Amino acid sequence: KDIYKSPLKLFYSRSIAAPEGAVKLTKAGGAVRYGLLYARDAAPPDSVQDDGFSVSERENADDYYGTTSVARLQWDLSKETTLGFMFLDRGLLRANKGAYVEGAPREAGNQVIGLDGQSFITPQFKAVFGAFLSQSSDLDEQALTGHALMSKLMFREDAWRLMADFFRVTEGFRSEAGYLPRDGGYNQFFIKFDGYHRSENPWAREVSPGIWVGAHVGDDGEVSERRYGVNTYWRFGPRIWLIPVYNRIAERIDGAWLDTNRFRFFFGVQTFRSFDVKVGFRAGDEIIRSDELLEEGQAPYVGASFQPEVVLNLRPLPQLTLGASARQRIIWDAVGGEELSNEPIARVSGRWFFSRAFDVRGILEWDELDGVLSGDVLLSYEPQPGTVAYVGYRHGGRLEGEGPLLEERAFFMKLSLLNLL
C-alpha cells in the first residue's frame, strides 16, 4: 500500500472529526447499489489543501459547524461492466448567525460530482476510468472550479501482471470531504510490473517480485517528481512472509532536485491459530520542510528517518482476542545528526465475545509526543450481518503536571438495520 497512493481519495471518513449525528442508507446487493450519507460535524478539521476551508485559526472558529453529504450509485450494465455516479457536498456553516461581525467570513461550500466505471474487456484485461467536476466557495470568498480525471489499465496472466495509471488534477479542483495530499495542477503517471511464482517448495511457496516507475508532470510540462523502485513478496512455510521494498524518489523544489532513498522491510508469522505477529521498519531519507524553515528563509533539505513497528495479536481463549502494537518515528536533520522529531505511539486492545452476536471491545493508546492518553469502550450487538447496534464511550486527555488535563470526552451510538424497507 505504501508503494503507490491514489491522489483521488474523494471521500475520506476522517474528514468528519466530531459528528453530532449522522444518517446512512445503503443497498449492497443486486445489479443496482447505492449509498447515502449525511453528517453534522461540531468541530470540522482543517483542510489539508486550502486554508480557505479551515476555521481553527479564525477568531470566530467556534461559530462554525460542518456538514457532509454523500450520494453514491453503482449500476452493473453487464457481468463485465459497472458504471458509477458520485456526489459530494461539504459545507462550513455559522451556527450563530445573529452574532455575525462585519468583515468576518460567512460560509463555505464545496461540491464534487462525477462518473466512474470499470470493465473487464477480456478476462485478463481490466480498465477503470473516472471524471469529476468540482466547484467551491471558501471562507475568503474565493470561487474555484476544477476537474479531475483518472484511468487505470491492468493486464494479468498467471505468471505476471502489468498495471498503468494516469491521473490529472487541475489547480482549482477540491474535494473537502476527501483527502487530496497534493495541490492540483499536475498529471501523474505510474507503471508497475509484477511477476508471480508459486511452488510446493517450503522456502518459496509464493514469490512475487515487482518493479515500477512514476512521475508527476505539471501543467507547464515540468516534471516535479520522479520515482522508481523494486519490491518482493516472499511467502514460505505455512503462513510466514516477508516484504522488502526500495523506493528512490526525487522532488523538484525551487528548481533543484532533492533525491531520497527509502527502504521498508516487514516480516510476519500467521502460522498459529492463536498467535500472529508482524515486525518491520521504514528507514531512509526524509525531506525536511516546515513553516519555520520558510520563515527563516531556509529551503527544504534532505534529512533521515527511521520508523520501527511491531504488531502482535493473541487469542488465548475462543471468546477473547488481545492486540498490542508499538511504532516510533524518529527524524534527524542528517544521518547521525540532530534529532528533530520523535513520535512513539503504543496501543493495546481487547475484545470479548459474550456470544456470536454480542461483544465488548476496549482500546487504550498512548501518544508520547503530545503526551496524550486516550481510550474507548465499545459494546456491539449484531444479530445478523448488516444489522448492528453500537454504544461507545471515548475519553482522552493530555497528561500535565500532577494530573490529567481532559481534552476529549465523547459518547456515541450507531444503529444499522438490514432490510428495513
PDB file of N, CA and C in Angstrom, residues 152-191:
ATOM      1  N   LYS A 152      -7.101   3.651 -15.331  1.00  0.00           N
ATOM      2  CA  LYS A 152      -6.235   2.552 -14.921  1.00  0.00           C
ATOM      3  C   LYS A 152      -6.423   1.399 -15.891  1.00  0.00           C
ATOM      4  N   LEU A 153      -5.317   0.829 -16.303  1.00  0.00           N
ATOM      5  CA  LEU A 153      -5.332  -0.340 -17.165  1.00  0.00           C
ATOM      6  C   LEU A 153      -4.513  -1.434 -16.500  1.00  0.00           C
ATOM      7  N   MET A 154      -5.054  -2.650 -16.488  1.00  0.00           N
ATOM      8  CA  MET A 154      -4.341  -3.764 -15.868  1.00  0.00           C
ATOM      9  C   MET A 154      -4.522  -5.014 -16.722  1.00  0.00           C
ATOM     10  N   PHE A 155      -3.408  -5.641 -17.048  1.00  0.00           N
ATOM     11  CA  PHE A 155      -3.412  -6.905 -17.795  1.00  0.00           C
ATOM     12  C   PHE A 155      -2.707  -7.943 -16.939  1.00  0.00           C
ATOM     13  N   ARG A 156      -3.382  -9.079 -16.703  1.00  0.00           N
ATOM     14  CA  ARG A 156      -2.823 -10.073 -15.799  1.00  0.00           C
ATOM     15  C   ARG A 156      -2.916 -11.465 -16.391  1.00  0.00           C
ATOM     16  N   GLU A 157      -1.806 -12.188 -16.309  1.00  0.00           N
ATOM     17  CA  GLU A 157      -1.732 -13.617 -16.607  1.00  0.00           C
ATOM     18  C   GLU A 157      -1.350 -14.344 -15.323  1.00  0.00           C
ATOM     19  N   ASP A 158      -1.277 -15.664 -15.372  1.00  0.00           N
ATOM     20  CA  ASP A 158      -0.943 -16.421 -14.163  1.00  0.00           C
ATOM     21  C   ASP A 158       0.440 -16.076 -13.629  1.00  0.00           C
ATOM     22  N   ALA A 159       1.373 -15.777 -14.527  1.00  0.00           N
ATOM     23  CA  ALA A 159       2.764 -15.591 -14.112  1.00  0.00           C
ATOM     24  C   ALA A 159       3.177 -14.129 -14.011  1.00  0.00           C
ATOM     25  N   TRP A 160       2.341 -13.172 -14.432  1.00  0.00           N
ATOM     26  CA  TRP A 160       2.745 -11.767 -14.380  1.00  0.00           C
ATOM     27  C   TRP A 160       1.538 -10.831 -14.463  1.00  0.00           C
ATOM     28  N   ARG A 161       1.783  -9.570 -14.095  1.00  0.00           N
ATOM     29  CA  ARG A 161       0.764  -8.529 -14.175  1.00  0.00           C
ATOM     30  C   ARG A 161       1.422  -7.214 -14.569  1.00  0.00           C
ATOM     31  N   LEU A 162       0.760  -6.458 -15.454  1.00  0.00           N
ATOM     32  CA  LEU A 162       1.217  -5.134 -15.857  1.00  0.00           C
ATOM     33  C   LEU A 162       0.106  -4.139 -15.569  1.00  0.00           C
ATOM     34  N   MET A 163       0.431  -3.069 -14.839  1.00  0.00           N
ATOM     35  CA  MET A 163      -0.557  -2.071 -14.450  1.00  0.00           C
ATOM     36  C   MET A 163      -0.046  -0.688 -14.815  1.00  0.00           C
ATOM     37  N   ALA A 164      -0.915   0.150 -15.396  1.00  0.00           N
ATOM     38  CA  ALA A 164      -0.562   1.515 -15.767  1.00  0.00           C
ATOM     39  C   ALA A 164      -1.695   2.445 -15.338  1.00  0.00           C
ATOM     40  N   ASP A 165      -1.336   3.547 -14.684  1.00  0.00           N
ATOM     41  CA  ASP A 165      -2.307   4.521 -14.194  1.00  0.00           C
ATOM     42  C   ASP A 165      -1.989   5.909 -14.720  1.00  0.00           C
ATOM     43  N   PHE A 166      -3.045   6.708 -14.909  1.00  0.00           N
ATOM     44  CA  PHE A 166      -2.886   8.122 -15.253  1.00  0.00           C
ATOM     45  C   PHE A 166      -3.938   8.925 -14.492  1.00  0.00           C
ATOM     46  N   PHE A 167      -3.504  10.017 -13.853  1.00  0.00           N
ATOM     47  CA  PHE A 167      -4.404  10.920 -13.154  1.00  0.00           C
ATOM     48  C   PHE A 167      -4.101  12.351 -13.575  1.00  0.00           C
ATOM     49  N   ARG A 168      -5.138  13.150 -13.708  1.00  0.00           N
ATOM     50  CA  ARG A 168      -4.972  14.584 -13.939  1.00  0.00           C
ATOM     51  C   ARG A 168      -5.848  15.328 -12.943  1.00  0.00           C
ATOM     52  N   VAL A 169      -5.249  16.268 -12.225  1.00  0.00           N
ATOM     53  CA  VAL A 169      -5.965  17.083 -11.246  1.00  0.00           C
ATOM     54  C   VAL A 169      -5.635  18.541 -11.532  1.00  0.00           C
ATOM     55  N   THR A 170      -6.658  19.343 -11.852  1.00  0.00           N
ATOM     56  CA  THR A 170      -6.410  20.747 -12.168  1.00  0.00           C
ATOM     57  C   THR A 170      -6.255  21.560 -10.891  1.00  0.00           C
ATOM     58  N   GLU A 171      -5.743  22.766 -11.039  1.00  0.00           N
ATOM     59  CA  GLU A 171      -5.398  23.591  -9.883  1.00  0.00           C
ATOM     60  C   GLU A 171      -6.620  23.960  -9.043  1.00  0.00           C
ATOM     61  N   GLY A 172      -7.775  24.133  -9.669  1.00  0.00           N
ATOM     62  CA  GLY A 172      -8.949  24.555  -8.932  1.00  0.00           C
ATOM     63  C   GLY A 172      -9.793  23.430  -8.374  1.00  0.00           C
ATOM     64  N   PHE A 173      -9.353  22.176  -8.525  1.00  0.00           N
ATOM     65  CA  PHE A 173     -10.158  21.050  -8.051  1.00  0.00           C
ATOM     66  C   PHE A 173     -10.007  20.889  -6.547  1.00  0.00           C
ATOM     67  N   ARG A 174     -11.135  20.722  -5.854  1.00  0.00           N
ATOM     68  CA  ARG A 174     -11.149  20.494  -4.420  1.00  0.00           C
ATOM     69  C   ARG A 174     -12.122  19.365  -4.101  1.00  0.00           C
ATOM     70  N   SER A 175     -11.798  18.589  -3.072  1.00  0.00           N
ATOM     71  CA  SER A 175     -12.729  17.615  -2.507  1.00  0.00           C
ATOM     72  C   SER A 175     -12.538  17.644  -0.998  1.00  0.00           C
ATOM     73  N   GLU A 176     -13.203  18.606  -0.345  1.00  0.00           N
ATOM     74  CA  GLU A 176     -13.006  18.836   1.083  1.00  0.00           C
ATOM     75  C   GLU A 176     -13.604  17.725   1.933  1.00  0.00           C
ATOM     76  N   ALA A 177     -14.484  16.889   1.372  1.00  0.00           N
ATOM     77  CA  ALA A 177     -14.975  15.719   2.088  1.00  0.00           C
ATOM     78  C   ALA A 177     -14.030  14.541   1.932  1.00  0.00           C
ATOM     79  N   GLY A 178     -12.966  14.725   1.174  1.00  0.00           N
ATOM     80  CA  GLY A 178     -11.999  13.660   0.941  1.00  0.00           C
ATOM     81  C   GLY A 178     -10.625  14.038   1.447  1.00  0.00           C
ATOM     82  N   TYR A 179      -9.612  13.474   0.786  1.00  0.00           N
ATOM     83  CA  TYR A 179      -8.233  13.756   1.175  1.00  0.00           C
ATOM     84  C   TYR A 179      -7.390  13.785  -0.098  1.00  0.00           C
ATOM     85  N   LEU A 180      -6.952  14.981  -0.483  1.00  0.00           N
ATOM     86  CA  LEU A 180      -6.061  15.160  -1.624  1.00  0.00           C
ATOM     87  C   LEU A 180      -4.725  15.656  -1.083  1.00  0.00           C
ATOM     88  N   PRO A 181      -3.709  14.802  -1.024  1.00  0.00           N
ATOM     89  CA  PRO A 181      -2.461  15.162  -0.354  1.00  0.00           C
ATOM     90  C   PRO A 181      -1.587  16.152  -1.119  1.00  0.00           C
ATOM     91  N   ARG A 182      -1.956  16.472  -2.364  1.00  0.00           N
ATOM     92  CA  ARG A 182      -1.116  17.337  -3.200  1.00  0.00           C
ATOM     93  C   ARG A 182      -1.992  18.394  -3.851  1.00  0.00           C
ATOM     94  N   ASP A 183      -1.469  19.618  -3.944  1.00  0.00           N
ATOM     95  CA  ASP A 183      -2.187  20.673  -4.643  1.00  0.00           C
ATOM     96  C   ASP A 183      -2.356  20.310  -6.112  1.00  0.00           C
ATOM     97  N   GLY A 184      -3.437  20.804  -6.716  1.00  0.00           N
ATOM     98  CA  GLY A 184      -3.728  20.482  -8.111  1.00  0.00           C
ATOM     99  C   GLY A 184      -2.812  21.179  -9.094  1.00  0.00           C
ATOM    100  N   GLY A 185      -3.086  20.924 -10.369  1.00  0.00           N
ATOM    101  CA  GLY A 185      -2.266  21.475 -11.436  1.00  0.00           C
ATOM    102  C   GLY A 185      -1.166  20.535 -11.878  1.00  0.00           C
ATOM    103  N   TYR A 186      -1.457  19.236 -11.943  1.00  0.00           N
ATOM    104  CA  TYR A 186      -0.428  18.262 -12.319  1.00  0.00           C
ATOM    105  C   TYR A 186      -1.071  17.043 -12.959  1.00  0.00           C
ATOM    106  N   ASN A 187      -0.215  16.223 -13.577  1.00  0.00           N
ATOM    107  CA  ASN A 187      -0.575  14.936 -14.159  1.00  0.00           C
ATOM    108  C   ASN A 187       0.320  13.880 -13.533  1.00  0.00           C
ATOM    109  N   GLN A 188      -0.240  12.747 -13.176  1.00  0.00           N
ATOM    110  CA  GLN A 188       0.514  11.683 -12.522  1.00  0.00           C
ATOM    111  C   GLN A 188       0.495  10.427 -13.381  1.00  0.00           C
ATOM    112  N   PHE A 189       1.679   9.840 -13.569  1.00  0.00           N
ATOM    113  CA  PHE A 189       1.839   8.606 -14.344  1.00  0.00           C
ATOM    114  C   PHE A 189       2.472   7.549 -13.443  1.00  0.00           C
ATOM    115  N   PHE A 190       2.035   6.316 -13.614  1.00  0.00           N
ATOM    116  CA  PHE A 190       2.587   5.223 -12.802  1.00  0.00           C
ATOM    117  C   PHE A 190       2.459   3.922 -13.584  1.00  0.00           C
ATOM    118  N   ILE A 191       3.554   3.161 -13.668  1.00  0.00           N
ATOM    119  CA  ILE A 191       3.573   1.861 -14.349  1.00  0.00           C
ATOM    120  C   ILE A 191       4.270   0.857 -13.436  1.00  0.00           C
TER     121      ILE A 191
END
